[in-house]
Structures are given as C-alpha cells and as structure tokens.
Amino acid sequence: MAAPAGCCGLEVHVPMGEVLTVQGGRPVDGTVAVRGAKNFVSKAMVAALLGETPSVLRNVPEIRDVTVVTGLLGLHGVDVTQPDDGVLVMDPTDVESAHVADIDAHAGASRIPILFCGPLVHRLGEAFIPDLGGCRIGDRPINYHLDVLRQFGAVVDKREGGIRITAPDGLRGTRIDLPYPSVGATEQVLLTAVRAEGFTELRGAATEPEILDLVAVLQKMGAIIGVDTDRTIRVEGVERLRGYDHRALTDRIETASWACAALATRGQVFVRGATQPEMMTFLNVFRKVGGEFDVTDEGIRFRSPGSRLRPLALETDVHPGFMTDWQQPLVVALTQADGLSIVHETVYENRFGFTKALGGMGARIQVYRECLGSTPCRFGGAQFRHSAAISGPTALRGDDIVVPDLRGGFSYLVAALAATGVSRVQGIELIDRGYERFAEKLEALGADVDWTSTSSVPPARGRVPAHV
Ligand code: EPU
C-alpha cells in the first residue's frame, strides 16, 4: 500500500474507515449535477448570523462542511431548518454564546470558525475560536485574520485550545492592506466591516467568484460594499442588517474535477449546473491540453478528443488565475499528456504531497523546491517542494492508496478511474467534505465502484438534518 502522503514535517493522519474499490480503465460517460460552491455556502451561512431576520440559502449541497457549519450555527442559537432539498433557512433571532468544549468538539476538522469572529463580536460582544483544522496542505496560519481583527479594534487573547476575541470599544472601520490576497482574510474583513462603525478600505483583496457572491449576499442584507478592479474593497458600515434569500453559485472546483476525470479517462461528462464565467481560466487550460467542451444554458459538456493530450506549463494563482484547487485532478490528467508538463503551485507551499502515491501507480512526477515557471513566487528559495514536472504519457496501474486531503483525495479517484486494474482508495470520508454524493455520481458515469466501511463508527454522510 502507498504510504500516506505528507511532507515538510507534516504528518497526515487519515481515518481508515471508508474504502472505495474502483475497477478502472474505462472512460467516464454521463451526466452529473453540481450544486452550490463549498467555499461560498459555508461563508454565506456564517453571514446569516449578522441578520436580524431569517436568511434563506438555496442550491446547498449535501456535504460534510455544510453539516459542520449547521452544527456550529446551532450551537450559537441559530435555528437551522431544511424545508426542501438544497434549501436552508437560518433564523438568528436568539444568537447566544456556545460552550467552548462544544465548539471545539464540533469544529475539529473545519477552518470556518475563524470567520465567526466578526459576526459574533457584533452580536454578543465576544467570540471564542478553537484551534483550527482543514486540509493539511501547508502551515495554514491565521495571522492575517488576527491582524485584521485587531485593526478593527478587537482584542485577541490567545488561550489554551483557542482564541478569545472581544471588542471593549466596539468594532470600528479601518484601512487595511493585505500582504497577500487571502480568500479567508478578505472574507474576515467583509463579515466584520459591514456592521463596524464607519468606513473600511481593504487593499490587496481577493476577488474570487465565491467572494463576490458573498458580497452579493451582504448587499442583499443591507450592506454597502464597493469592489474596484484594483483589488480594493470599500465598505460603509451600517447599524443593522436583515436576512437574505440567495441561490449559491455553482461549485467551480467540483466542475473542474469532473472535467479532469473526462480528460484522464478519455471520456465525457456533462456537468449540469456548471456556468462559464467562473470557469473561463480552467476552460482555456482544458482546451490547450486538448479537451473539448460545449457550454449550454444547463451546464457544460467536457469531452476528451480520444487522441493524445498535449502537455503544458502553468502556475496556480489567486483569481483570475488558475485555482490551486484545480491543480490536483489536472495533474492526474497530465500524466496522460504526450510530453513534459510543469505545474508551479504559488498559493500553498505544500500541495504536491498527493503526487507520491501517484508514483506508486506508475506516474512519473518529480517535485522541486525551485519555482519552475515564468514568475518566481513567495516560496522561492525556501524548502518547499512547490513545483512539479509530470512526464507523460504513463500507463497507470491500480493500487491501494490513502486519501491525504480533500482535493488530493478526489484526484486519486480520477487516477483510479484512469488506471487499469483495481484500486482501493482508503479514507474517502475526507472527500465527503466537499464532493456531494460522489460515489453515486461515479456510478452514474458508468464507473465500476464499490463502497465499503471498515469502521465500527458509521461515517457522517454530509446530510443536513431537517431540524437542528
Ligand atoms: N495565509 C496566511 N495567513 C493567513 C491566511 C492565509 O499566510 O492568515 C496564506 C495561506 O497559508 C496560503 C495563502 O495565504 O498560503 C492563501 O490562503 P487563503 O487565505 O486564500 O485560503 P483559505 O481562505 O484558507 C480558501 C479555500 C481553499 C482554497 C483557498 C484558495 C475555504 C474554506 N477554503 O482557503 O479551499 O484553496 O481559499 O482559493 O474557502 C479546498 O476547498 O479544498 C480548499 C483548501
């Protein structure tokens, strides 16, 4: 069995409970429906805390991250109901403090609690944030978040097991320059500034489509927010916000993941719900590699031409660049391209750990500390193996592999589909965090898969209970 992935001193502990057995070697062919973006839905749920009336979020996927945030809202007195499939109603009328131990027990694997800070301080005058989890793809510090909160006037008190945030003089608008266009820190500013006293100007903001959808939600709630083309966001704080009614934008990471499955297996997938504007950068790369696609009002059909794929050089970047979360399934597809591809990861320092197990399946991937690509990045000169050279085409063989993290894990499924023979993919409950009903979708695409659980503890399925 391939060793669990991980490098740079990071240990990856993967629960061995759930195993997906994949008989690979046949092209995927069919339709999958993709719903709201994981990296937007969870933030929109946090935004509901800021309103004085209930919020309605639509197009919500059944993923574990939604279950976690539902639970966290419930702990803070927000009444969350699911009147219909994909619809959440969140009533924040009785927001209250949660017990620290409960937050900790609940939030273990999620980084979302850090975004509760601003809304909770506005509502209750304080917030307690436990130590954060999330995928192990680098150090993933929260220094930008804490610096930003301090600039709003918050007092950050580090304690054992977490951080207590208070604001004795209230939260006040401020001028912030982010050292890097961090998605989370930008969301932190938005969720705090909308009800802070006075004006906030944020320079160097991230402008991912999920962030712009959060801006849309906040505007529906009564916030006043302007987004300039030079990464400057301006917020005029208001005293009160109301609930919103909003349909989440489609998950562009899941869309690209299925597209890469089509490329790697020489098949075709119609992704129902996929929209072109958020996918433009990916679509250009998909075409350069040799894939074909048709955009319709209902979604996007991704096809492999059947002939050899073309290699390419690219680097991941913040929006509008090529997403870091698109990188892993694309790397698997590039193992089937005719020649040498280069991928330079510039967002996270440690996002190639997953390639080790691919080597065991027959892929030829070498990772380097150097910035391979046109633009040196902030990791250049450090010890991080953040560039990959992928030689193709290589025939992939089935293997026993252990899921290292969410995106790396899905890319293993793509590799297993493309490989000849049987693969046993262990720890697939990590994939449940961000891919809705993926085993059912694989079956709908004609894949030969079998899901077994070796754990005595039944795994969460990412379903949102009707009433929490
Ligand atoms: N960073 C810091 N300090 C901070 C915050 C970030 O140094 O306080 C660094 C990070 O270590 C990283 C870079 O800034 O090197 C970018 O991190 P960012 O804050 O943009 O990422 P994030 O908000 O933690 C979100 C998504 C990630 C996605 C990134 C980039 C969520 C819940 N997570 O993370 O999604 O890769 O933005 O687009 O929205 C995933 O879905 O699998 C995933 C990891």
Short mmCIF file of C-alpha atoms and ligand atoms in Angstrom, two decimals:
data_model
loop_
_atom_site.label_atom_id
_atom_site.label_comp_id
_atom_site.label_asym_id
_atom_site.label_seq_id
_atom_site.Cartn_x
_atom_site.Cartn_y
_atom_site.Cartn_z
CA MET A 1 0.00 0.00 0.00
CA ALA A 2 1.19 3.50 -0.74
CA ALA A 3 2.27 5.47 2.31
CA PRO A 4 0.04 8.29 3.48
CA ALA A 5 1.08 11.47 1.76
CA GLY A 6 2.62 14.43 3.53
CA CYS A 7 5.89 16.26 3.55
CA CYS A 8 7.77 19.18 5.07
CA GLY A 9 7.35 17.67 8.52
CA LEU A 10 3.58 17.46 8.26
CA GLU A 11 2.06 14.19 9.33
CA VAL A 12 -1.18 13.15 7.74
CA HIS A 13 -3.45 11.06 9.93
CA VAL A 14 -6.14 9.55 7.80
CA PRO A 15 -9.07 7.65 9.23
CA MET A 16 -9.05 4.27 7.54
CA GLY A 17 -12.81 3.75 7.85
CA GLU A 18 -14.20 4.08 4.36
CA VAL A 19 -12.86 2.37 1.29
CA LEU A 20 -13.88 2.82 -2.32
CA THR A 21 -12.86 0.00 -4.59
CA VAL A 22 -12.52 1.12 -8.19
CA GLN A 23 -12.16 -1.16 -11.19
CA GLY A 24 -10.54 1.33 -13.54
CA GLY A 25 -9.68 1.51 -17.20
CA ARG A 26 -12.98 2.58 -18.70
CA PRO A 27 -13.94 6.10 -19.84
CA VAL A 28 -16.42 8.03 -17.74
CA ASP A 29 -19.56 8.79 -19.70
CA GLY A 30 -22.70 10.54 -18.49
CA THR A 31 -24.13 13.45 -16.53
CA VAL A 32 -23.50 14.73 -13.01
CA ALA A 33 -25.29 17.62 -11.28
CA VAL A 34 -23.16 20.07 -9.33
CA ARG A 35 -24.71 22.37 -6.72
CA GLY A 36 -23.53 25.33 -4.66
CA ALA A 37 -19.83 26.02 -4.07
CA LYS A 38 -18.50 24.60 -0.81
CA ASN A 39 -16.24 27.63 -0.39
CA PHE A 40 -19.16 30.02 -0.68
CA VAL A 41 -22.01 28.18 1.03
CA SER A 42 -20.21 27.87 4.37
CA LYS A 43 -19.42 31.64 4.39
CA ALA A 44 -22.97 32.61 3.41
CA MET A 45 -24.18 30.50 6.33
CA VAL A 46 -21.90 32.48 8.67
CA ALA A 47 -23.25 35.74 7.20
CA ALA A 48 -26.75 34.72 8.36
CA LEU A 49 -25.53 35.43 11.92
CA LEU A 50 -25.38 39.13 11.07
CA GLY A 51 -29.04 39.49 10.16
CA GLU A 52 -31.94 40.37 12.42
CA THR A 53 -34.36 38.21 10.41
CA PRO A 54 -34.05 34.68 8.92
CA SER A 55 -31.95 34.01 5.82
CA VAL A 56 -32.69 31.52 3.04
CA LEU A 57 -29.86 29.85 1.14
CA ARG A 58 -30.63 27.77 -1.95
CA ASN A 59 -28.67 25.28 -4.06
CA VAL A 60 -26.93 23.98 -0.92
CA PRO A 61 -25.06 20.69 -1.47
CA GLU A 62 -25.14 17.76 0.95
CA ILE A 63 -21.53 17.85 2.04
CA ARG A 64 -19.89 17.44 5.40
CA ASP A 65 -18.72 21.08 5.59
CA VAL A 66 -22.35 22.19 5.47
CA THR A 67 -23.19 19.80 8.28
CA VAL A 68 -20.33 21.21 10.36
CA VAL A 69 -21.39 24.84 9.88
CA THR A 70 -25.03 23.88 10.50
CA GLY A 71 -23.94 22.38 13.81
CA LEU A 72 -21.83 25.43 14.69
CA LEU A 73 -24.74 27.77 13.98
CA GLY A 74 -26.98 25.54 16.09
CA LEU A 75 -24.52 25.74 18.98
CA HIS A 76 -24.78 29.53 18.76
CA GLY A 77 -28.56 29.53 18.98
CA VAL A 78 -29.30 29.83 15.25
CA ASP A 79 -32.31 27.73 14.31
CA VAL A 80 -31.43 25.94 11.04
CA THR A 81 -34.11 24.09 9.10
CA GLN A 82 -34.18 22.42 5.72
CA PRO A 83 -37.73 22.82 4.34
CA ASP A 84 -36.75 21.44 0.94
CA ASP A 85 -33.88 19.65 -0.77
CA GLY A 86 -30.99 22.10 -1.10
CA VAL A 87 -32.71 24.89 0.87
CA LEU A 88 -31.56 26.08 4.29
CA VAL A 89 -33.44 28.54 6.46
CA MET A 90 -31.35 30.10 9.23
CA ASP A 91 -33.05 32.08 11.98
CA PRO A 92 -30.56 34.12 14.08
CA THR A 93 -33.14 35.72 16.38
CA ASP A 94 -31.76 34.04 19.51
CA VAL A 95 -27.99 34.08 18.92
CA GLU A 96 -26.14 33.06 22.08
CA SER A 97 -22.67 32.07 23.23
CA ALA A 98 -21.73 28.45 22.79
CA HIS A 99 -19.78 26.27 25.20
CA VAL A 100 -16.13 26.23 24.25
CA ALA A 101 -15.87 22.45 24.52
CA ASP A 102 -18.85 22.04 22.20
CA ILE A 103 -17.38 24.36 19.57
CA ASP A 104 -14.09 22.52 19.80
CA ALA A 105 -15.69 19.08 19.51
CA HIS A 106 -17.76 20.19 16.59
CA ALA A 107 -15.29 22.23 14.58
CA GLY A 108 -12.29 19.90 14.76
CA ALA A 109 -11.80 19.43 11.03
CA SER A 110 -13.02 22.81 9.83
CA ARG A 111 -11.41 26.24 9.41
CA ILE A 112 -14.76 28.03 9.20
CA PRO A 113 -14.95 29.00 12.93
CA ILE A 114 -12.37 31.76 12.38
CA LEU A 115 -14.99 33.54 10.25
CA PHE A 116 -17.47 33.57 13.15
CA CYS A 117 -15.31 36.21 14.92
CA GLY A 118 -16.67 39.44 13.47
CA PRO A 119 -20.34 38.39 13.43
CA LEU A 120 -20.20 37.01 16.99
CA VAL A 121 -18.42 40.06 18.37
CA HIS A 122 -21.06 42.26 16.71
CA ARG A 123 -23.90 40.13 18.11
CA LEU A 124 -22.56 39.09 21.52
CA GLY A 125 -19.51 41.21 22.25
CA GLU A 126 -17.16 38.21 22.24
CA ALA A 127 -16.16 35.09 20.32
CA PHE A 128 -14.16 32.00 21.19
CA ILE A 129 -12.42 30.24 18.31
CA PRO A 130 -10.89 26.83 18.86
CA ASP A 131 -7.67 25.72 17.18
CA LEU A 132 -8.40 25.16 13.51
CA GLY A 133 -8.30 22.11 11.27
CA GLY A 134 -8.80 21.98 7.50
CA CYS A 135 -6.79 20.14 4.85
CA ARG A 136 -3.13 19.65 5.67
CA ILE A 137 -1.66 21.38 2.67
CA GLY A 138 0.74 23.74 4.39
CA ASP A 139 1.02 25.59 7.68
CA ARG A 140 -2.24 27.45 7.06
CA PRO A 141 -1.66 30.21 9.61
CA ILE A 142 -4.38 32.67 10.72
CA ASN A 143 -2.10 35.68 11.25
CA TYR A 144 -3.86 37.77 8.57
CA HIS A 145 -7.21 37.09 10.25
CA LEU A 146 -5.97 38.12 13.68
CA ASP A 147 -4.15 41.21 12.36
CA VAL A 148 -7.30 42.31 10.56
CA LEU A 149 -9.47 41.84 13.64
CA ARG A 150 -7.02 43.86 15.72
CA GLN A 151 -7.18 46.66 13.16
CA PHE A 152 -10.94 46.78 13.70
CA GLY A 153 -10.25 47.29 17.40
CA ALA A 154 -10.67 43.70 18.59
CA VAL A 155 -8.62 42.34 21.47
CA VAL A 156 -7.20 38.92 20.66
CA ASP A 157 -6.44 36.80 23.69
CA LYS A 158 -4.66 33.53 22.91
CA ARG A 159 -5.60 30.79 25.38
CA GLU A 160 -5.02 27.10 25.62
CA GLY A 161 -7.06 25.40 22.91
CA GLY A 162 -8.11 28.56 21.13
CA ILE A 163 -8.53 32.31 20.95
CA ARG A 164 -10.94 34.67 22.70
CA ILE A 165 -11.88 37.82 20.81
CA THR A 166 -13.52 40.84 22.42
CA ALA A 167 -14.00 44.47 21.44
CA PRO A 168 -14.42 46.63 24.57
CA ASP A 169 -14.81 49.78 22.46
CA GLY A 170 -16.75 48.16 19.61
CA LEU A 171 -15.51 47.30 16.12
CA ARG A 172 -14.57 50.34 14.03
CA GLY A 173 -13.93 50.72 10.30
CA THR A 174 -10.29 50.88 9.30
CA ARG A 175 -7.82 50.88 6.40
CA ILE A 176 -6.22 47.50 5.71
CA ASP A 177 -3.51 46.41 3.28
CA LEU A 178 -3.36 42.62 2.92
CA PRO A 179 0.15 41.30 2.26
CA TYR A 180 -1.39 38.58 0.04
CA PRO A 181 -4.89 38.38 -1.49
CA SER A 182 -6.06 35.79 1.02
CA VAL A 183 -9.56 34.47 0.46
CA GLY A 184 -10.24 33.89 4.16
CA ALA A 185 -8.82 37.22 5.32
CA THR A 186 -10.88 39.09 2.72
CA GLU A 187 -14.00 37.30 3.97
CA GLN A 188 -13.00 38.15 7.53
CA VAL A 189 -12.86 41.84 6.61
CA LEU A 190 -16.22 41.73 4.81
CA LEU A 191 -18.03 39.92 7.62
CA THR A 192 -16.60 42.35 10.18
CA ALA A 193 -16.72 45.64 8.25
CA VAL A 194 -20.38 45.52 7.25
CA ARG A 195 -21.51 46.30 10.78
CA ALA A 196 -18.41 48.10 12.05
CA GLU A 197 -18.74 51.80 12.81
CA GLY A 198 -17.61 53.95 9.86
CA PHE A 199 -15.71 53.18 6.65
CA THR A 200 -13.37 50.31 5.85
CA GLU A 201 -10.98 50.26 2.92
CA LEU A 202 -9.34 46.94 2.07
CA ARG A 203 -6.45 46.93 -0.39
CA GLY A 204 -4.99 43.75 -1.88
CA ALA A 205 -8.28 41.89 -1.50
CA ALA A 206 -9.04 38.50 -3.02
CA THR A 207 -11.77 38.74 -5.64
CA GLU A 208 -12.68 35.08 -6.18
CA PRO A 209 -16.21 34.50 -7.56
CA GLU A 210 -17.17 33.00 -4.18
CA ILE A 211 -16.17 36.29 -2.51
CA LEU A 212 -18.19 38.34 -4.97
CA ASP A 213 -21.17 36.09 -4.25
CA LEU A 214 -20.66 36.77 -0.54
CA VAL A 215 -20.63 40.50 -1.34
CA ALA A 216 -23.94 39.97 -3.15
CA VAL A 217 -25.38 38.24 -0.08
CA LEU A 218 -24.22 41.02 2.23
CA GLN A 219 -25.61 43.66 -0.10
CA LYS A 220 -28.99 41.88 -0.03
CA MET A 221 -28.77 42.09 3.76
CA GLY A 222 -28.41 45.87 3.61
CA ALA A 223 -24.63 46.31 3.49
CA ILE A 224 -22.93 48.99 1.38
CA ILE A 225 -19.90 47.48 -0.40
CA GLY A 226 -17.95 48.57 -3.49
CA VAL A 227 -15.40 46.38 -5.29
CA ASP A 228 -12.85 48.12 -7.53
CA THR A 229 -10.86 46.47 -10.33
CA ASP A 230 -7.57 47.10 -8.48
CA ARG A 231 -8.39 44.68 -5.61
CA THR A 232 -9.74 47.45 -3.38
CA ILE A 233 -12.96 46.85 -1.47
CA ARG A 234 -14.75 49.68 0.31
CA VAL A 235 -17.38 49.08 2.96
CA GLU A 236 -19.59 51.64 4.65
CA GLY A 237 -20.68 50.15 7.96
CA VAL A 238 -24.39 50.06 8.78
CA GLU A 239 -26.12 49.59 12.12
CA ARG A 240 -28.49 46.79 11.18
CA LEU A 241 -28.69 44.02 8.63
CA ARG A 242 -31.62 41.80 7.68
CA GLY A 243 -31.78 38.24 6.42
CA TYR A 244 -31.20 37.34 2.75
CA ASP A 245 -32.63 34.99 0.14
CA HIS A 246 -29.92 33.77 -2.21
CA ARG A 247 -29.05 30.96 -4.61
CA ALA A 248 -25.43 29.85 -4.27
CA LEU A 249 -23.16 29.95 -7.30
CA THR A 250 -22.08 26.55 -8.65
CA ASP A 251 -19.00 24.80 -7.29
CA ARG A 252 -16.30 25.50 -9.88
CA ILE A 253 -13.84 23.16 -8.16
CA GLU A 254 -16.14 20.17 -8.40
CA THR A 255 -16.94 21.10 -12.00
CA ALA A 256 -13.26 21.09 -12.95
CA SER A 257 -12.71 17.84 -11.05
CA TRP A 258 -15.26 16.01 -13.22
CA ALA A 259 -13.84 17.66 -16.33
CA CYS A 260 -10.41 16.27 -15.46
CA ALA A 261 -11.94 12.81 -14.97
CA ALA A 262 -13.19 13.08 -18.57
CA LEU A 263 -9.71 14.08 -19.78
CA ALA A 264 -7.82 11.41 -17.85
CA THR A 265 -10.13 8.56 -18.87
CA ARG A 266 -10.80 9.82 -22.42
CA GLY A 267 -14.44 10.03 -21.66
CA GLN A 268 -17.09 12.73 -21.48
CA VAL A 269 -19.08 14.34 -18.68
CA PHE A 270 -21.95 16.78 -18.83
CA VAL A 271 -21.78 18.87 -15.65
CA ARG A 272 -25.31 20.11 -15.05
CA GLY A 273 -25.29 23.45 -13.24
CA ALA A 274 -21.77 24.50 -14.40
CA THR A 275 -21.52 28.10 -15.58
CA GLN A 276 -18.95 29.60 -17.95
CA PRO A 277 -17.85 32.91 -16.34
CA GLU A 278 -16.34 31.27 -13.25
CA MET A 279 -14.72 28.55 -15.38
CA MET A 280 -13.02 30.72 -18.04
CA THR A 281 -9.46 30.23 -16.88
CA PHE A 282 -9.98 26.49 -16.47
CA LEU A 283 -11.68 26.20 -19.87
CA ASN A 284 -8.67 27.80 -21.59
CA VAL A 285 -6.35 25.26 -19.98
CA PHE A 286 -8.75 22.39 -20.73
CA ARG A 287 -8.69 23.39 -24.42
CA LYS A 288 -4.89 23.83 -24.50
CA VAL A 289 -4.43 20.32 -23.13
CA GLY A 290 -6.61 19.03 -25.95
CA GLY A 291 -10.03 18.78 -24.33
CA GLU A 292 -13.22 19.99 -25.95
CA PHE A 293 -16.31 21.50 -24.34
CA ASP A 294 -19.77 22.80 -25.16
CA VAL A 295 -21.42 25.43 -23.00
CA THR A 296 -25.22 25.29 -22.76
CA ASP A 297 -27.79 27.02 -20.58
CA GLU A 298 -27.98 23.92 -18.38
CA GLY A 299 -24.29 23.25 -17.93
CA ILE A 300 -21.02 22.39 -19.66
CA ARG A 301 -20.15 19.19 -21.51
CA PHE A 302 -16.47 18.24 -21.22
CA ARG A 303 -15.02 15.81 -23.74
CA SER A 304 -11.68 14.20 -24.35
CA PRO A 305 -10.77 14.05 -28.05
CA GLY A 306 -9.64 10.44 -27.74
CA SER A 307 -6.22 11.29 -29.21
CA ARG A 308 -3.15 12.11 -27.09
CA LEU A 309 -3.33 15.06 -24.76
CA ARG A 310 -0.87 17.97 -25.02
CA PRO A 311 1.50 18.86 -22.15
CA LEU A 312 1.62 22.39 -20.78
CA ALA A 313 3.24 24.70 -18.24
CA LEU A 314 1.08 26.60 -15.79
CA GLU A 315 1.11 28.11 -12.37
CA THR A 316 -1.68 28.27 -9.84
CA ASP A 317 -2.68 31.71 -8.64
CA VAL A 318 -5.39 33.73 -6.99
CA HIS A 319 -8.40 34.63 -9.15
CA PRO A 320 -8.45 35.23 -12.09
CA GLY A 321 -5.51 32.83 -12.25
CA PHE A 322 -5.67 29.03 -12.36
CA MET A 323 -7.09 27.88 -9.00
CA THR A 324 -4.90 25.91 -6.63
CA ASP A 325 -7.86 23.54 -6.11
CA TRP A 326 -7.98 22.70 -9.84
CA GLN A 327 -4.36 21.63 -9.78
CA GLN A 328 -4.62 18.11 -8.34
CA PRO A 329 -7.07 16.46 -10.78
CA LEU A 330 -5.35 18.27 -13.65
CA VAL A 331 -2.00 16.79 -12.61
CA VAL A 332 -3.55 13.32 -12.93
CA ALA A 333 -4.83 14.16 -16.42
CA LEU A 334 -1.38 15.48 -17.38
CA THR A 335 0.12 12.04 -16.66
CA GLN A 336 -1.69 11.08 -19.89
CA ALA A 337 -0.30 14.01 -21.95
CA ASP A 338 2.34 13.47 -24.58
CA GLY A 339 5.47 15.10 -23.09
CA LEU A 340 6.64 17.12 -20.10
CA SER A 341 4.23 19.34 -18.17
CA ILE A 342 5.22 21.81 -15.48
CA VAL A 343 2.92 22.93 -12.66
CA HIS A 344 4.10 25.67 -10.30
CA GLU A 345 1.99 25.94 -7.13
CA THR A 346 2.10 29.53 -5.85
CA VAL A 347 -0.83 29.60 -3.38
CA TYR A 348 0.08 26.85 -0.88
CA GLU A 349 3.61 25.78 -0.09
CA ASN A 350 2.82 22.10 0.40
CA ARG A 351 0.26 20.96 -2.14
CA PHE A 352 2.12 18.23 -4.02
CA GLY A 353 2.22 15.62 -1.22
CA PHE A 354 -0.51 13.72 -3.07
CA THR A 355 1.79 13.02 -6.05
CA LYS A 356 3.80 10.44 -4.11
CA ALA A 357 1.06 7.82 -4.25
CA LEU A 358 0.53 8.55 -7.95
CA GLY A 359 4.15 7.46 -8.46
CA GLY A 360 3.18 4.09 -6.99
CA MET A 361 0.52 3.84 -9.70
CA GLY A 362 3.06 4.38 -12.46
CA ALA A 363 3.01 8.18 -12.87
CA ARG A 364 6.34 9.95 -13.42
CA ILE A 365 6.14 13.11 -11.32
CA GLN A 366 9.14 14.91 -9.86
CA VAL A 367 8.66 17.71 -7.35
CA TYR A 368 11.13 20.59 -6.93
CA ARG A 369 11.87 23.36 -4.45
CA GLU A 370 12.60 25.79 -7.28
CA CYS A 371 9.98 28.00 -8.88
CA LEU A 372 9.62 26.21 -12.22
CA GLY A 373 7.78 28.67 -14.40
CA SER A 374 7.92 32.21 -15.61
CA THR A 375 7.24 34.01 -12.33
CA PRO A 376 9.18 33.43 -9.11
CA CYS A 377 6.75 33.16 -6.19
CA ARG A 378 6.96 33.86 -2.43
CA PHE A 379 8.02 30.22 -1.80
CA GLY A 380 11.14 30.51 -4.00
CA GLY A 381 14.37 29.93 -2.08
CA ALA A 382 12.55 28.14 0.74
CA GLN A 383 12.49 24.40 1.33
CA PHE A 384 9.01 23.80 -0.04
CA ARG A 385 8.59 21.37 -2.92
CA HIS A 386 6.08 23.50 -4.75
CA SER A 387 6.82 22.80 -8.43
CA ALA A 388 6.07 19.57 -10.26
CA ALA A 389 7.32 18.14 -13.55
CA ILE A 390 5.00 15.50 -14.97
CA SER A 391 6.29 13.21 -17.76
CA GLY A 392 3.71 11.52 -19.89
CA PRO A 393 2.07 9.55 -21.14
CA THR A 394 2.32 6.86 -18.49
CA ALA A 395 0.01 3.89 -18.11
CA LEU A 396 -1.47 3.96 -14.60
CA ARG A 397 -1.95 0.76 -12.61
CA GLY A 398 -4.47 0.22 -9.84
CA ASP A 399 -3.08 0.39 -6.30
CA ASP A 400 -4.07 0.71 -2.64
CA ILE A 401 -3.99 4.42 -1.84
CA VAL A 402 -4.84 6.53 1.19
CA VAL A 403 -6.60 9.87 0.80
CA PRO A 404 -4.34 12.68 2.11
CA ASP A 405 -6.75 15.62 1.85
CA LEU A 406 -9.91 16.71 0.06
CA ARG A 407 -8.57 17.69 -3.36
CA GLY A 408 -5.70 15.22 -3.39
CA GLY A 409 -8.25 12.57 -2.47
CA PHE A 410 -10.53 13.30 -5.41
CA SER A 411 -7.54 13.27 -7.74
CA TYR A 412 -6.83 9.72 -6.53
CA LEU A 413 -10.32 8.75 -7.63
CA VAL A 414 -9.52 10.21 -11.07
CA ALA A 415 -6.27 8.23 -11.15
CA ALA A 416 -8.09 5.05 -10.10
CA LEU A 417 -10.63 5.56 -12.89
CA ALA A 418 -7.85 6.01 -15.44
CA ALA A 419 -5.76 3.07 -14.18
CA THR A 420 -6.02 -0.50 -15.36
CA GLY A 421 -6.90 -2.96 -12.61
CA VAL A 422 -8.36 -2.48 -9.17
CA SER A 423 -7.61 0.40 -6.76
CA ARG A 424 -8.66 0.51 -3.15
CA VAL A 425 -8.95 4.14 -2.06
CA GLN A 426 -9.00 4.44 1.73
CA GLY A 427 -10.17 7.32 3.89
CA ILE A 428 -12.68 8.58 1.34
CA GLU A 429 -14.78 10.21 4.07
CA LEU A 430 -12.40 13.17 3.68
CA ILE A 431 -13.77 13.61 0.15
CA ASP A 432 -17.29 13.85 1.62
CA ARG A 433 -16.30 17.28 2.96
CA GLY A 434 -16.57 18.87 -0.45
CA TYR A 435 -17.97 16.46 -3.06
CA GLU A 436 -21.66 15.72 -2.81
CA ARG A 437 -22.63 12.04 -3.20
CA PHE A 438 -19.52 11.40 -5.25
CA ALA A 439 -19.79 7.59 -5.19
CA GLU A 440 -23.30 7.79 -6.67
CA LYS A 441 -22.04 10.23 -9.30
CA LEU A 442 -19.19 7.89 -10.21
CA GLU A 443 -21.72 5.11 -10.73
CA ALA A 444 -23.86 7.41 -12.87
CA LEU A 445 -20.81 7.92 -15.08
CA GLY A 446 -20.50 4.19 -15.62
CA ALA A 447 -17.61 3.65 -13.21
CA ASP A 448 -17.31 0.26 -11.55
CA VAL A 449 -17.10 1.23 -7.86
CA ASP A 450 -17.91 -0.42 -4.58
CA TRP A 451 -18.12 1.43 -1.25
CA THR A 452 -17.36 -0.42 1.97
CA SER A 453 -16.87 0.73 5.54
CA THR A 454 -14.37 -0.98 7.81
CA SER A 455 -15.09 1.35 10.69
CA SER A 456 -17.39 0.45 13.57
CA VAL A 457 -18.43 4.09 13.68
CA PRO A 458 -20.81 4.97 10.86
CA PRO A 459 -19.39 7.91 8.93
CA ALA A 460 -21.26 11.20 8.55
CA ARG A 461 -22.74 11.49 5.10
CA GLY A 462 -22.87 15.26 4.91
CA ARG A 463 -26.66 15.31 5.15
CA VAL A 464 -28.26 18.26 6.85
CA PRO A 465 -30.86 17.17 9.37
CA ALA A 466 -34.36 18.53 8.83
CA HIS A 467 -34.10 20.43 12.11
CA VAL A 468 -31.02 21.13 14.16
N1 EPU B 1 -2.36 32.70 4.65
C1 EPU B 1 -1.52 33.19 5.62
N2 EPU B 1 -2.08 33.72 6.75
C2 EPU B 1 -3.43 33.78 6.93
C3 EPU B 1 -4.28 33.28 5.92
C4 EPU B 1 -3.70 32.75 4.78
O1 EPU B 1 -0.29 33.16 5.49
O2 EPU B 1 -3.88 34.27 7.98
C5 EPU B 1 -1.74 32.11 3.43
C6 EPU B 1 -2.08 30.60 3.35
O3 EPU B 1 -1.20 29.84 4.13
C7 EPU B 1 -1.97 30.35 1.88
C8 EPU B 1 -2.45 31.67 1.26
O4 EPU B 1 -2.36 32.67 2.28
O5 EPU B 1 -0.62 30.13 1.52
C9 EPU B 1 -3.84 31.65 0.71
O6 EPU B 1 -4.74 31.24 1.72
P1 EPU B 1 -6.26 31.76 1.71
O7 EPU B 1 -6.49 32.54 2.94
O8 EPU B 1 -6.53 32.43 0.41
O9 EPU B 1 -7.04 30.39 1.76
P2 EPU B 1 -8.22 29.98 2.72
O10 EPU B 1 -9.21 31.08 2.85
O11 EPU B 1 -7.70 29.36 3.96
C10 EPU B 1 -9.77 29.12 0.79
C11 EPU B 1 -10.42 27.81 0.48
C12 EPU B 1 -9.38 26.84 -0.01
C13 EPU B 1 -8.71 27.42 -1.25
C14 EPU B 1 -8.10 28.80 -0.93
C15 EPU B 1 -7.53 29.47 -2.14
C16 EPU B 1 -12.26 27.73 2.02
C17 EPU B 1 -12.90 27.10 3.20
N3 EPU B 1 -11.06 27.28 1.68
O12 EPU B 1 -8.86 28.82 1.84
O13 EPU B 1 -10.07 25.66 -0.37
O14 EPU B 1 -7.71 26.56 -1.70
O15 EPU B 1 -9.13 29.65 -0.36
O16 EPU B 1 -8.50 29.66 -3.12
O17 EPU B 1 -12.85 28.60 1.38
C18 EPU B 1 -10.45 23.38 -0.55
O18 EPU B 1 -11.61 23.69 -0.89
O19 EPU B 1 -10.01 22.20 -0.60
C19 EPU B 1 -9.56 24.43 -0.08
C20 EPU B 1 -8.40 24.18 0.52
#
